[in-house]
Amino acid sequence: MTAPPDDLATRGTVDAETPLAHHPAGHKDELRLWLRLLATANLIEGEVRRRLRAAFHTTLPRFDLLAQLHRAGGALTLGEISRRMMVSNGNITGLAARLEAEGLVERRVSEADRRAQWLRLTPKGRREFSRQSAAHEEWIAEIFAGLAEEERAALFRLLARAKQSAQAALAEDTA
Amino acid sequence: MTAPPDDLATRGTVDAETPLAHHPAGHKDELRLWLRLLATANLIEGEVRRRLRAAFHTTLPRFDLLAQLHRAGGALTLGEISRRMMVSNGNITGLAARLEAEGLVERRVSEADRRAQWLRLTPKGRREFSRQSAAHEEWIAEIFAGLAEEERAALFRLLARAKQSAQAALAEDTA
DNA sequence: GCCGAACAGTTTAGGCTTCAACTATCCGCG
DNA sequence: CGCGGATAGTTGAAGCCTAAACTGTTCGGC
């Protein structure tokens, strides 16, 4: 357990010489907020992954992809799916391949644009997703059952604000 | 395996004054809340990953492990790190190996318990983490800059409630 | 003293994810 | 027409992550 406390580089990194900033040492709150947001999301996500695996031998990305097709109500191109899931292109290639191998989705090359491929649920895929989706909704409800409705509403609203704030920072970064 | 479908409405959350916009077992609100929580966390996490890579050629898990060692102020065993980071054991094996190969951490077999290994920052590791940590804190502050202080406080509190609720659901699941 | 349970860490197999380089196709414009 | 830039998707390398099986060590009880 014992180790010499270092104190070489650890102190004096930030708060030593900030020239008249508004909050000289004031970014710790944001950090704690972020760590808690991350921990909460990871906790829930991990549990959902475990249950998807235990109950249906599937994974969250697979479930997500089926959900996108279900929500779209028809076929989507791989590119459109990757945009909606906010993941890379190459990611969808492998994911779609696995789902196709399981017989849950079908692929067809677009006739209008021979670069593109349409993906859609098979009947089996629809059945599977239907079962998974119902269970998933129950799990989520269970996980958030400890919050009162007004707490959930407030959290929902604040998350929108946080997302908005983050997107602003992202845009600024790219600019 | 699935819980009885009731019991949520009986907690006095929904039935008080639902403006009949939903089905009897309408868990859609919780689902939307979860999707937004996940999207927000993923958005920010992705941006942090990109910046860590661009600015320091490193990754979030590496940074996290260094942060754990820094926060502990000394050496930690691999098992203790895996508990604090809430990831699996085998995960830390590889992560620690990569950080050791980069000269950022040092390993030593415990003398008291020859199964265990102590991990601690090297001087180089301390220097690196110090630089990364300062930038990281700035990024997070920037990302949450769009929220007023009272919004951040409210969000912080509600996330604690959500985490608590999720943990209760988890515990019930294992029981 | 010994045995079995618990524990620390490693390994393996499989999956997810990104980035970057690549192929094939499309489309606008000269 | 034909060329060059954009676009759709694939591939490969690298890393992250888990669950499960495994090795070696410790420790409590008999």
mmCIF file of C-alpha atoms (C1' of nucleotides) in Angstrom:
data_model
loop_
_atom_site.group_PDB
_atom_site.id
_atom_site.type_symbol
_atom_site.label_atom_id
_atom_site.label_comp_id
_atom_site.label_asym_id
_atom_site.label_seq_id
_atom_site.Cartn_x
_atom_site.Cartn_y
_atom_site.Cartn_z
ATOM 1 C CA MET A 1 0.000 0.000 0.000
ATOM 2 C CA THR A 2 2.820 2.349 0.755
ATOM 3 C CA ALA A 3 4.355 4.381 -1.954
ATOM 4 C CA PRO A 4 5.976 7.769 -1.860
ATOM 5 C CA PRO A 5 3.405 10.366 -2.801
ATOM 6 C CA ASP A 6 4.763 11.827 -5.909
ATOM 7 C CA ASP A 7 3.952 15.529 -5.991
ATOM 8 C CA LEU A 8 6.315 16.104 -8.843
ATOM 9 C CA ALA A 9 3.933 16.961 -11.584
ATOM 10 C CA THR A 10 0.678 16.531 -9.856
ATOM 11 C CA ARG A 11 0.323 19.872 -8.179
ATOM 12 C CA GLY A 12 0.480 23.190 -9.810
ATOM 13 C CA THR A 13 -0.723 22.039 -13.163
ATOM 14 C CA VAL A 14 -3.787 24.167 -13.466
ATOM 15 C CA ASP A 15 -4.508 26.564 -10.709
ATOM 16 C CA ALA A 16 -1.089 28.052 -10.282
ATOM 17 C CA GLU A 17 -1.012 30.814 -12.793
ATOM 18 C CA THR A 18 -4.284 31.239 -14.544
ATOM 19 C CA PRO A 19 -4.477 34.933 -15.287
ATOM 20 C CA LEU A 20 -7.669 36.348 -13.846
ATOM 21 C CA ALA A 21 -9.869 33.596 -15.144
ATOM 22 C CA HIS A 22 -13.434 33.537 -13.934
ATOM 23 C CA HIS A 23 -13.033 30.377 -11.932
ATOM 24 C CA PRO A 24 -9.371 29.817 -11.282
ATOM 25 C CA ALA A 25 -9.817 26.283 -10.028
ATOM 26 C CA GLY A 26 -13.363 25.942 -11.160
ATOM 27 C CA HIS A 27 -13.507 23.106 -13.620
ATOM 28 C CA LYS A 28 -13.742 20.336 -11.095
ATOM 29 C CA ASP A 29 -17.507 20.458 -10.974
ATOM 30 C CA GLU A 30 -17.847 19.850 -14.662
ATOM 31 C CA LEU A 31 -15.445 16.972 -14.354
ATOM 32 C CA ARG A 32 -17.424 15.368 -11.569
ATOM 33 C CA LEU A 33 -20.599 15.848 -13.545
ATOM 34 C CA TRP A 34 -19.061 14.151 -16.553
ATOM 35 C CA LEU A 35 -17.713 11.262 -14.534
ATOM 36 C CA ARG A 36 -21.098 10.677 -13.015
ATOM 37 C CA LEU A 37 -22.844 10.884 -16.364
ATOM 38 C CA LEU A 38 -20.407 8.385 -17.797
ATOM 39 C CA ALA A 39 -20.634 6.032 -14.846
ATOM 40 C CA THR A 40 -24.425 6.066 -14.911
ATOM 41 C CA ALA A 41 -24.640 5.403 -18.620
ATOM 42 C CA ASN A 42 -22.037 2.648 -18.424
ATOM 43 C CA LEU A 43 -23.759 0.999 -15.519
ATOM 44 C CA ILE A 44 -27.064 0.807 -17.320
ATOM 45 C CA GLU A 45 -25.547 -0.063 -20.662
ATOM 46 C CA GLY A 46 -23.597 -2.910 -19.113
ATOM 47 C CA GLU A 47 -26.701 -4.300 -17.517
ATOM 48 C CA VAL A 48 -28.648 -4.106 -20.758
ATOM 49 C CA ARG A 49 -25.825 -5.886 -22.564
ATOM 50 C CA ARG A 50 -25.751 -8.640 -19.974
ATOM 51 C CA ARG A 51 -29.478 -9.167 -20.177
ATOM 52 C CA LEU A 52 -29.521 -9.170 -23.967
ATOM 53 C CA ARG A 53 -26.845 -11.815 -23.901
ATOM 54 C CA ALA A 54 -28.467 -13.911 -21.188
ATOM 55 C CA ALA A 55 -32.007 -13.738 -22.524
ATOM 56 C CA PHE A 56 -31.463 -13.670 -26.282
ATOM 57 C CA HIS A 57 -27.845 -14.499 -27.018
ATOM 58 C CA THR A 58 -27.471 -11.195 -28.769
ATOM 59 C CA THR A 59 -25.690 -7.890 -28.309
ATOM 60 C CA LEU A 60 -26.599 -4.242 -28.034
ATOM 61 C CA PRO A 61 -25.285 -3.224 -31.477
ATOM 62 C CA ARG A 62 -27.220 -6.046 -33.130
ATOM 63 C CA PHE A 63 -30.343 -5.029 -31.254
ATOM 64 C CA ASP A 64 -29.779 -1.412 -32.194
ATOM 65 C CA LEU A 65 -29.465 -2.200 -35.844
ATOM 66 C CA LEU A 66 -32.686 -4.202 -35.846
ATOM 67 C CA ALA A 67 -34.346 -1.344 -33.998
ATOM 68 C CA GLN A 68 -33.287 1.113 -36.678
ATOM 69 C CA LEU A 69 -34.764 -1.078 -39.398
ATOM 70 C CA HIS A 70 -37.905 -1.562 -37.385
ATOM 71 C CA ARG A 71 -38.330 2.128 -36.745
ATOM 72 C CA ALA A 72 -37.719 2.970 -40.381
ATOM 73 C CA GLY A 73 -40.538 0.614 -41.293
ATOM 74 C CA GLY A 74 -38.739 -0.634 -44.375
ATOM 75 C CA ALA A 75 -35.335 -0.920 -45.943
ATOM 76 C CA LEU A 76 -32.349 1.315 -45.265
ATOM 77 C CA THR A 77 -28.971 1.564 -46.918
ATOM 78 C CA LEU A 78 -25.897 0.670 -44.920
ATOM 79 C CA GLY A 79 -24.763 4.273 -45.017
ATOM 80 C CA GLU A 80 -28.057 5.517 -43.674
ATOM 81 C CA ILE A 81 -27.866 3.005 -40.841
ATOM 82 C CA SER A 82 -24.360 4.062 -39.960
ATOM 83 C CA ARG A 83 -25.495 7.687 -39.821
ATOM 84 C CA ARG A 84 -28.490 6.901 -37.647
ATOM 85 C CA MET A 85 -26.483 4.745 -35.276
ATOM 86 C CA MET A 86 -23.698 7.313 -35.254
ATOM 87 C CA VAL A 87 -21.005 4.750 -35.864
ATOM 88 C CA SER A 88 -18.493 4.295 -38.625
ATOM 89 C CA ASN A 89 -19.155 2.807 -41.979
ATOM 90 C CA GLY A 90 -16.922 -0.169 -41.611
ATOM 91 C CA ASN A 91 -18.653 -1.045 -38.406
ATOM 92 C CA ILE A 92 -21.948 -1.627 -40.170
ATOM 93 C CA THR A 93 -20.336 -3.859 -42.760
ATOM 94 C CA GLY A 94 -19.468 -6.471 -40.162
ATOM 95 C CA LEU A 95 -22.586 -6.042 -38.104
ATOM 96 C CA ALA A 96 -24.826 -6.488 -41.137
ATOM 97 C CA ALA A 97 -22.834 -9.529 -42.196
ATOM 98 C CA ARG A 98 -23.390 -11.203 -38.834
ATOM 99 C CA LEU A 99 -27.092 -10.406 -38.797
ATOM 100 C CA GLU A 100 -27.431 -11.678 -42.331
ATOM 101 C CA ALA A 101 -25.674 -14.905 -41.373
ATOM 102 C CA GLU A 102 -28.234 -15.321 -38.598
ATOM 103 C CA GLY A 103 -31.048 -14.811 -41.052
ATOM 104 C CA LEU A 104 -32.393 -11.718 -39.336
ATOM 105 C CA VAL A 105 -31.821 -9.247 -42.158
ATOM 106 C CA GLU A 106 -31.715 -9.329 -45.932
ATOM 107 C CA ARG A 107 -29.438 -7.459 -48.271
ATOM 108 C CA ARG A 108 -30.107 -6.337 -51.781
ATOM 109 C CA VAL A 109 -28.001 -4.223 -54.078
ATOM 110 C CA SER A 110 -29.800 -1.066 -55.056
ATOM 111 C CA GLU A 111 -30.787 -0.925 -58.666
ATOM 112 C CA ALA A 112 -30.762 2.822 -58.868
ATOM 113 C CA ASP A 113 -27.256 3.097 -57.391
ATOM 114 C CA ARG A 114 -25.139 0.015 -57.721
ATOM 115 C CA ARG A 115 -22.789 1.165 -54.987
ATOM 116 C CA ALA A 116 -25.554 1.063 -52.396
ATOM 117 C CA GLN A 117 -27.282 -1.847 -50.667
ATOM 118 C CA TRP A 118 -30.673 -2.002 -49.045
ATOM 119 C CA LEU A 119 -31.013 -3.818 -45.775
ATOM 120 C CA ARG A 120 -34.316 -4.975 -44.325
ATOM 121 C CA LEU A 121 -35.723 -7.260 -41.682
ATOM 122 C CA THR A 122 -36.664 -10.800 -42.610
ATOM 123 C CA PRO A 123 -39.836 -12.245 -41.053
ATOM 124 C CA LYS A 124 -37.609 -14.047 -38.596
ATOM 125 C CA GLY A 125 -35.865 -10.765 -37.859
ATOM 126 C CA ARG A 126 -39.180 -9.088 -37.182
ATOM 127 C CA ARG A 127 -40.234 -11.847 -34.793
ATOM 128 C CA GLU A 128 -36.927 -11.790 -32.958
ATOM 129 C CA PHE A 129 -36.846 -8.043 -32.639
ATOM 130 C CA SER A 130 -40.394 -7.982 -31.401
ATOM 131 C CA ARG A 131 -39.553 -10.303 -28.534
ATOM 132 C CA GLN A 132 -36.342 -8.520 -27.695
ATOM 133 C CA SER A 133 -37.888 -5.112 -27.868
ATOM 134 C CA ALA A 134 -40.666 -5.945 -25.441
ATOM 135 C CA ALA A 135 -38.222 -7.308 -22.884
ATOM 136 C CA HIS A 136 -35.875 -4.393 -23.390
ATOM 137 C CA GLU A 137 -38.620 -1.897 -22.712
ATOM 138 C CA GLU A 138 -39.476 -3.697 -19.483
ATOM 139 C CA TRP A 139 -35.872 -3.685 -18.366
ATOM 140 C CA ILE A 140 -35.506 0.016 -18.942
ATOM 141 C CA ALA A 141 -38.693 0.737 -17.079
ATOM 142 C CA GLU A 142 -37.454 -1.382 -14.212
ATOM 143 C CA ILE A 143 -34.100 0.358 -14.153
ATOM 144 C CA PHE A 144 -35.695 3.794 -13.969
ATOM 145 C CA ALA A 145 -38.490 2.764 -11.653
ATOM 146 C CA GLY A 146 -36.813 4.447 -8.707
ATOM 147 C CA LEU A 147 -37.315 7.880 -10.212
ATOM 148 C CA ALA A 148 -40.523 9.825 -9.889
ATOM 149 C CA GLU A 149 -42.108 10.961 -13.095
ATOM 150 C CA GLU A 150 -41.140 14.565 -12.537
ATOM 151 C CA GLU A 151 -37.571 13.513 -11.884
ATOM 152 C CA ARG A 152 -37.499 11.654 -15.157
ATOM 153 C CA ALA A 153 -38.941 14.650 -16.937
ATOM 154 C CA ALA A 154 -36.371 16.988 -15.406
ATOM 155 C CA LEU A 155 -33.538 14.616 -16.229
ATOM 156 C CA PHE A 156 -34.773 14.288 -19.780
ATOM 157 C CA ARG A 157 -34.790 18.035 -20.204
ATOM 158 C CA LEU A 158 -31.381 18.569 -18.656
ATOM 159 C CA LEU A 159 -29.855 15.873 -20.804
ATOM 160 C CA ALA A 160 -31.145 17.687 -23.843
ATOM 161 C CA ARG A 161 -29.434 20.823 -22.593
ATOM 162 C CA ALA A 162 -26.203 18.933 -21.985
ATOM 163 C CA LYS A 163 -26.309 17.382 -25.414
ATOM 164 C CA GLN A 164 -26.921 20.754 -26.941
ATOM 165 C CA SER A 165 -23.998 22.225 -25.042
ATOM 166 C CA ALA A 166 -21.733 19.392 -26.123
ATOM 167 C CA GLN A 167 -22.758 19.738 -29.734
ATOM 168 C CA ALA A 168 -21.939 23.419 -29.619
ATOM 169 C CA ALA A 169 -18.466 22.587 -28.328
ATOM 170 C CA LEU A 170 -18.041 20.007 -31.054
ATOM 171 C CA ALA A 171 -19.048 22.359 -33.798
ATOM 172 C CA GLU A 172 -16.649 24.967 -32.509
ATOM 173 C CA ASP A 173 -13.925 22.372 -32.563
ATOM 174 C CA THR A 174 -14.431 21.494 -36.196
ATOM 175 C CA ALA A 175 -14.723 25.102 -37.242
ATOM 176 C CA MET B 1 -37.180 -14.465 -15.582
ATOM 177 C CA THR B 2 -38.993 -11.343 -16.599
ATOM 178 C CA ALA B 3 -40.567 -9.449 -13.779
ATOM 179 C CA PRO B 4 -44.301 -9.255 -13.385
ATOM 180 C CA PRO B 5 -45.513 -6.392 -15.519
ATOM 181 C CA ASP B 6 -47.196 -4.481 -12.741
ATOM 182 C CA ASP B 7 -45.773 -2.700 -9.785
ATOM 183 C CA LEU B 8 -44.490 0.293 -11.606
ATOM 184 C CA ALA B 9 -47.760 2.106 -11.703
ATOM 185 C CA THR B 10 -48.404 1.239 -8.098
ATOM 186 C CA ARG B 11 -45.487 3.310 -6.973
ATOM 187 C CA GLY B 12 -47.593 6.367 -7.434
ATOM 188 C CA THR B 13 -45.572 7.718 -10.253
ATOM 189 C CA VAL B 14 -47.867 7.455 -13.193
ATOM 190 C CA ASP B 15 -51.443 6.998 -12.222
ATOM 191 C CA ALA B 16 -51.875 10.283 -10.429
ATOM 192 C CA GLU B 17 -52.436 12.485 -13.415
ATOM 193 C CA THR B 18 -51.432 10.909 -16.644
ATOM 194 C CA PRO B 19 -52.971 12.927 -19.441
ATOM 195 C CA LEU B 20 -53.896 9.706 -21.218
ATOM 196 C CA ALA B 21 -51.283 10.172 -23.860
ATOM 197 C CA HIS B 22 -49.992 6.662 -23.338
ATOM 198 C CA HIS B 23 -51.001 3.054 -23.302
ATOM 199 C CA PRO B 24 -51.724 1.418 -19.965
ATOM 200 C CA ALA B 25 -48.230 -0.071 -19.676
ATOM 201 C CA GLY B 26 -46.572 2.832 -21.435
ATOM 202 C CA HIS B 27 -42.906 2.556 -20.699
ATOM 203 C CA LYS B 28 -42.004 4.693 -23.660
ATOM 204 C CA ASP B 29 -40.965 7.612 -21.513
ATOM 205 C CA GLU B 30 -38.339 5.619 -19.716
ATOM 206 C CA LEU B 31 -37.118 4.360 -23.042
ATOM 207 C CA ARG B 32 -36.800 7.834 -24.461
ATOM 208 C CA LEU B 33 -34.987 8.940 -21.328
ATOM 209 C CA TRP B 34 -32.562 6.071 -21.635
ATOM 210 C CA LEU B 35 -31.916 6.689 -25.306
ATOM 211 C CA ARG B 36 -31.187 10.311 -24.611
ATOM 212 C CA LEU B 37 -28.899 9.495 -21.712
ATOM 213 C CA LEU B 38 -27.021 7.041 -23.881
ATOM 214 C CA ALA B 39 -26.779 9.387 -26.837
ATOM 215 C CA THR B 40 -25.499 12.227 -24.692
ATOM 216 C CA ALA B 41 -22.860 10.121 -22.985
ATOM 217 C CA ASN B 42 -21.761 8.606 -26.283
ATOM 218 C CA LEU B 43 -21.533 11.974 -27.946
ATOM 219 C CA ILE B 44 -19.271 13.375 -25.273
ATOM 220 C CA GLU B 45 -17.276 10.202 -24.860
ATOM 221 C CA GLY B 46 -16.612 10.031 -28.569
ATOM 222 C CA GLU B 47 -15.388 13.596 -28.610
ATOM 223 C CA VAL B 48 -13.101 13.010 -25.646
ATOM 224 C CA ARG B 49 -11.696 9.922 -27.352
ATOM 225 C CA ARG B 50 -11.044 11.830 -30.545
ATOM 226 C CA ARG B 51 -9.277 14.619 -28.704
ATOM 227 C CA LEU B 52 -7.170 12.256 -26.621
ATOM 228 C CA ARG B 53 -6.075 10.566 -29.786
ATOM 229 C CA ALA B 54 -5.433 13.769 -31.697
ATOM 230 C CA ALA B 55 -3.647 15.616 -28.926
ATOM 231 C CA PHE B 56 -1.811 12.822 -27.130
ATOM 232 C CA HIS B 57 -1.984 9.682 -29.260
ATOM 233 C CA THR B 58 -3.658 7.894 -26.422
ATOM 234 C CA THR B 59 -7.038 6.412 -25.565
ATOM 235 C CA LEU B 60 -9.688 6.847 -22.914
ATOM 236 C CA PRO B 61 -9.016 3.546 -21.104
ATOM 237 C CA ARG B 62 -5.300 4.322 -20.914
ATOM 238 C CA PHE B 63 -6.060 7.784 -19.583
ATOM 239 C CA ASP B 64 -8.516 6.330 -17.093
ATOM 240 C CA LEU B 65 -6.019 3.874 -15.757
ATOM 241 C CA LEU B 66 -3.409 6.581 -15.259
ATOM 242 C CA ALA B 67 -6.057 8.703 -13.558
ATOM 243 C CA GLN B 68 -6.832 5.906 -11.124
ATOM 244 C CA LEU B 69 -3.191 5.575 -10.189
ATOM 245 C CA HIS B 70 -2.859 9.320 -9.872
ATOM 246 C CA ARG B 71 -5.937 9.632 -7.709
ATOM 247 C CA ALA B 72 -4.820 6.778 -5.482
ATOM 248 C CA GLY B 73 -1.584 8.654 -4.896
ATOM 249 C CA GLY B 74 0.488 5.502 -4.993
ATOM 250 C CA ALA B 75 0.443 1.922 -6.176
ATOM 251 C CA LEU B 76 -2.636 -0.218 -6.776
ATOM 252 C CA THR B 77 -3.050 -3.875 -7.531
ATOM 253 C CA LEU B 78 -4.476 -4.900 -10.870
ATOM 254 C CA GLY B 79 -7.574 -6.221 -9.169
ATOM 255 C CA GLU B 80 -8.150 -2.997 -7.332
ATOM 256 C CA ILE B 81 -7.828 -1.085 -10.599
ATOM 257 C CA SER B 82 -10.286 -3.347 -12.342
ATOM 258 C CA ARG B 83 -12.786 -2.796 -9.526
ATOM 259 C CA ARG B 84 -12.370 0.958 -9.596
ATOM 260 C CA MET B 85 -12.662 1.154 -13.352
ATOM 261 C CA MET B 86 -15.575 -1.263 -13.290
ATOM 262 C CA VAL B 87 -14.154 -3.422 -16.027
ATOM 263 C CA SER B 88 -13.155 -7.044 -16.150
ATOM 264 C CA ASN B 89 -9.967 -8.482 -14.829
ATOM 265 C CA GLY B 90 -8.576 -9.655 -18.116
ATOM 266 C CA ASN B 91 -9.083 -6.217 -19.512
ATOM 267 C CA ILE B 92 -6.593 -4.704 -17.108
ATOM 268 C CA THR B 93 -4.001 -7.328 -17.946
ATOM 269 C CA GLY B 94 -3.711 -6.077 -21.502
ATOM 270 C CA LEU B 95 -4.127 -2.412 -20.681
ATOM 271 C CA ALA B 96 -1.391 -2.533 -18.064
ATOM 272 C CA ALA B 97 0.877 -4.382 -20.481
ATOM 273 C CA ARG B 98 0.500 -1.646 -23.086
ATOM 274 C CA LEU B 99 1.093 1.128 -20.577
ATOM 275 C CA GLU B 100 4.121 -0.700 -19.247
ATOM 276 C CA ALA B 101 5.485 -1.083 -22.759
ATOM 277 C CA GLU B 102 5.145 2.682 -23.172
ATOM 278 C CA GLY B 103 7.039 3.230 -19.943
ATOM 279 C CA LEU B 104 4.178 5.016 -18.221
ATOM 280 C CA VAL B 105 3.615 2.521 -15.418
ATOM 281 C CA GLU B 106 5.705 0.062 -13.456
ATOM 282 C CA ARG B 107 4.783 -3.372 -12.186
ATOM 283 C CA ARG B 108 6.070 -5.192 -9.178
ATOM 284 C CA VAL B 109 4.990 -8.487 -7.692
ATOM 285 C CA SER B 110 3.718 -8.040 -4.174
ATOM 286 C CA GLU B 111 5.915 -9.558 -1.538
ATOM 287 C CA ALA B 112 3.136 -10.103 0.924
ATOM 288 C CA ASP B 113 0.922 -11.894 -1.594
ATOM 289 C CA ARG B 114 2.720 -13.435 -4.495
ATOM 290 C CA ARG B 115 -0.455 -13.639 -6.549
ATOM 291 C CA ALA B 116 -0.807 -9.874 -6.608
ATOM 292 C CA GLN B 117 1.052 -7.152 -8.498
ATOM 293 C CA TRP B 118 1.438 -3.517 -7.660
ATOM 294 C CA LEU B 119 1.158 -0.987 -10.446
ATOM 295 C CA ARG B 120 2.340 2.580 -10.179
ATOM 296 C CA LEU B 121 3.139 5.571 -12.318
ATOM 297 C CA THR B 122 6.671 6.111 -13.517
ATOM 298 C CA PRO B 123 8.012 9.685 -13.553
ATOM 299 C CA LYS B 124 7.289 9.720 -17.275
ATOM 300 C CA GLY B 125 3.790 8.476 -16.561
ATOM 301 C CA ARG B 126 3.255 11.281 -14.075
ATOM 302 C CA ARG B 127 4.443 13.885 -16.552
ATOM 303 C CA GLU B 128 2.260 12.501 -19.329
ATOM 304 C CA PHE B 129 -0.819 12.209 -17.167
ATOM 305 C CA SER B 130 -0.346 15.699 -15.877
ATOM 306 C CA ARG B 131 -0.412 17.159 -19.374
ATOM 307 C CA GLN B 132 -3.339 15.021 -20.448
ATOM 308 C CA SER B 133 -5.296 15.694 -17.337
ATOM 309 C CA ALA B 134 -5.082 19.449 -17.640
ATOM 310 C CA ALA B 135 -6.274 19.362 -21.244
ATOM 311 C CA HIS B 136 -9.004 16.893 -20.420
ATOM 312 C CA GLU B 137 -10.361 19.098 -17.685
ATOM 313 C CA GLU B 138 -10.492 22.020 -20.073
ATOM 314 C CA TRP B 139 -12.326 19.989 -22.682
ATOM 315 C CA ILE B 140 -14.951 18.876 -20.222
ATOM 316 C CA ALA B 141 -15.454 22.407 -18.983
ATOM 317 C CA GLU B 142 -15.844 23.551 -22.570
ATOM 318 C CA ILE B 143 -18.330 20.807 -23.357
ATOM 319 C CA PHE B 144 -20.532 21.700 -20.389
ATOM 320 C CA ALA B 145 -20.079 25.432 -20.741
ATOM 321 C CA GLY B 146 -23.565 25.811 -22.188
ATOM 322 C CA LEU B 147 -25.179 24.798 -18.891
ATOM 323 C CA ALA B 148 -25.776 27.215 -16.071
ATOM 324 C CA GLU B 149 -24.325 26.264 -12.748
ATOM 325 C CA GLU B 150 -27.691 25.411 -11.268
ATOM 326 C CA GLU B 151 -28.453 23.231 -14.280
ATOM 327 C CA ARG B 152 -25.243 21.332 -13.741
ATOM 328 C CA ALA B 153 -26.055 20.897 -10.072
ATOM 329 C CA ALA B 154 -29.549 19.626 -10.845
ATOM 330 C CA LEU B 155 -28.235 17.246 -13.476
ATOM 331 C CA PHE B 156 -25.605 15.968 -11.083
ATOM 332 C CA ARG B 157 -28.213 15.249 -8.471
ATOM 333 C CA LEU B 158 -30.631 13.565 -10.875
ATOM 334 C CA LEU B 159 -27.894 11.369 -12.265
ATOM 335 C CA ALA B 160 -27.164 10.183 -8.754
ATOM 336 C CA ARG B 161 -30.823 9.291 -8.396
ATOM 337 C CA ALA B 162 -30.794 7.460 -11.715
ATOM 338 C CA LYS B 163 -27.663 5.548 -10.799
ATOM 339 C CA GLN B 164 -29.203 4.622 -7.483
ATOM 340 C CA SER B 165 -32.355 3.419 -9.204
ATOM 341 C CA ALA B 166 -30.349 1.374 -11.665
ATOM 342 C CA GLN B 167 -28.275 -0.193 -8.932
ATOM 343 C CA ALA B 168 -31.418 -1.216 -7.113
ATOM 344 C CA ALA B 169 -32.660 -2.927 -10.256
ATOM 345 C CA LEU B 170 -29.325 -4.664 -10.658
ATOM 346 C CA ALA B 171 -29.262 -5.925 -7.127
ATOM 347 C CA GLU B 172 -32.774 -7.262 -7.464
ATOM 348 C CA ASP B 173 -31.706 -9.054 -10.599
ATOM 349 C CA THR B 174 -28.821 -10.853 -8.909
ATOM 350 C CA ALA B 175 -30.858 -11.745 -5.856
ATOM 351 C "C1'" DG C 1 -0.131 -30.895 8.065
ATOM 352 C "C1'" DC C 2 -3.538 -30.904 4.579
ATOM 353 C "C1'" DC C 3 -7.448 -29.904 1.752
ATOM 354 C "C1'" DG C 4 -10.719 -27.255 -0.421
ATOM 355 C "C1'" DA C 5 -12.598 -22.770 -1.203
ATOM 356 C "C1'" DA C 6 -11.519 -18.247 -2.435
ATOM 357 C "C1'" DC C 7 -8.764 -15.160 -4.759
ATOM 358 C "C1'" DA C 8 -5.172 -12.623 -8.299
ATOM 359 C "C1'" DG C 9 -4.045 -12.642 -12.679
ATOM 360 C "C1'" DT C 10 -3.553 -14.632 -17.483
ATOM 361 C "C1'" DT C 11 -5.203 -16.552 -21.611
ATOM 362 C "C1'" DT C 12 -8.375 -17.459 -25.371
ATOM 363 C "C1'" DA C 13 -12.213 -16.833 -28.377
ATOM 364 C "C1'" DG C 14 -15.380 -13.826 -30.056
ATOM 365 C "C1'" DG C 15 -17.306 -9.493 -30.861
ATOM 366 C "C1'" DC C 16 -17.322 -4.336 -31.305
ATOM 367 C "C1'" DT C 17 -15.115 -0.086 -32.840
ATOM 368 C "C1'" DT C 18 -12.217 3.204 -35.216
ATOM 369 C "C1'" DC C 19 -9.203 4.990 -38.776
ATOM 370 C "C1'" DA C 20 -7.094 4.758 -43.051
ATOM 371 C "C1'" DA C 21 -6.470 2.846 -47.406
ATOM 372 C "C1'" DC C 22 -8.810 0.847 -51.059
ATOM 373 C "C1'" DT C 23 -12.481 -0.452 -54.978
ATOM 374 C "C1'" DA C 24 -16.343 0.570 -57.476
ATOM 375 C "C1'" DT C 25 -19.688 3.634 -58.874
ATOM 376 C "C1'" DC C 26 -21.959 7.997 -59.684
ATOM 377 C "C1'" DC C 27 -22.400 12.625 -61.234
ATOM 378 C "C1'" DG C 28 -21.340 17.334 -62.759
ATOM 379 C "C1'" DC C 29 -19.062 19.936 -65.932
ATOM 380 C "C1'" DG C 30 -16.193 21.255 -69.599
ATOM 381 C "C1'" DC D 1 -17.851 12.142 -74.330
ATOM 382 C "C1'" DG D 2 -14.524 11.870 -70.517
ATOM 383 C "C1'" DC D 3 -12.324 13.276 -66.429
ATOM 384 C "C1'" DG D 4 -12.107 14.380 -61.611
ATOM 385 C "C1'" DG D 5 -14.224 14.779 -57.239
ATOM 386 C "C1'" DA D 6 -17.696 12.848 -54.232
ATOM 387 C "C1'" DT D 7 -19.966 8.809 -52.425
ATOM 388 C "C1'" DA D 8 -21.095 3.588 -50.832
ATOM 389 C "C1'" DG D 9 -19.128 0.032 -49.056
ATOM 390 C "C1'" DT D 10 -15.150 -3.217 -47.873
ATOM 391 C "C1'" DT D 11 -10.884 -4.478 -45.848
ATOM 392 C "C1'" DG D 12 -7.009 -4.617 -42.534
ATOM 393 C "C1'" DA D 13 -4.584 -3.254 -38.479
ATOM 394 C "C1'" DA D 14 -4.947 -2.026 -33.924
ATOM 395 C "C1'" DG D 15 -7.173 -1.595 -29.696
ATOM 396 C "C1'" DC D 16 -10.918 -2.349 -26.287
ATOM 397 C "C1'" DC D 17 -14.037 -5.458 -23.868
ATOM 398 C "C1'" DT D 18 -16.276 -9.652 -21.958
ATOM 399 C "C1'" DA D 19 -17.020 -14.363 -20.425
ATOM 400 C "C1'" DA D 20 -15.041 -18.566 -19.380
ATOM 401 C "C1'" DA D 21 -11.440 -21.636 -18.601
ATOM 402 C "C1'" DC D 22 -7.131 -21.933 -16.534
ATOM 403 C "C1'" DT D 23 -2.678 -21.390 -13.272
ATOM 404 C "C1'" DG D 24 -0.786 -20.329 -9.189
ATOM 405 C "C1'" DT D 25 -1.272 -18.687 -4.361
ATOM 406 C "C1'" DT D 26 -3.400 -17.951 0.054
ATOM 407 C "C1'" DC D 27 -5.949 -19.101 3.993
ATOM 408 C "C1'" DG D 28 -9.351 -21.137 7.176
ATOM 409 C "C1'" DG D 29 -10.603 -25.367 9.410
ATOM 410 C "C1'" DC D 30 -10.175 -29.886 10.456
#
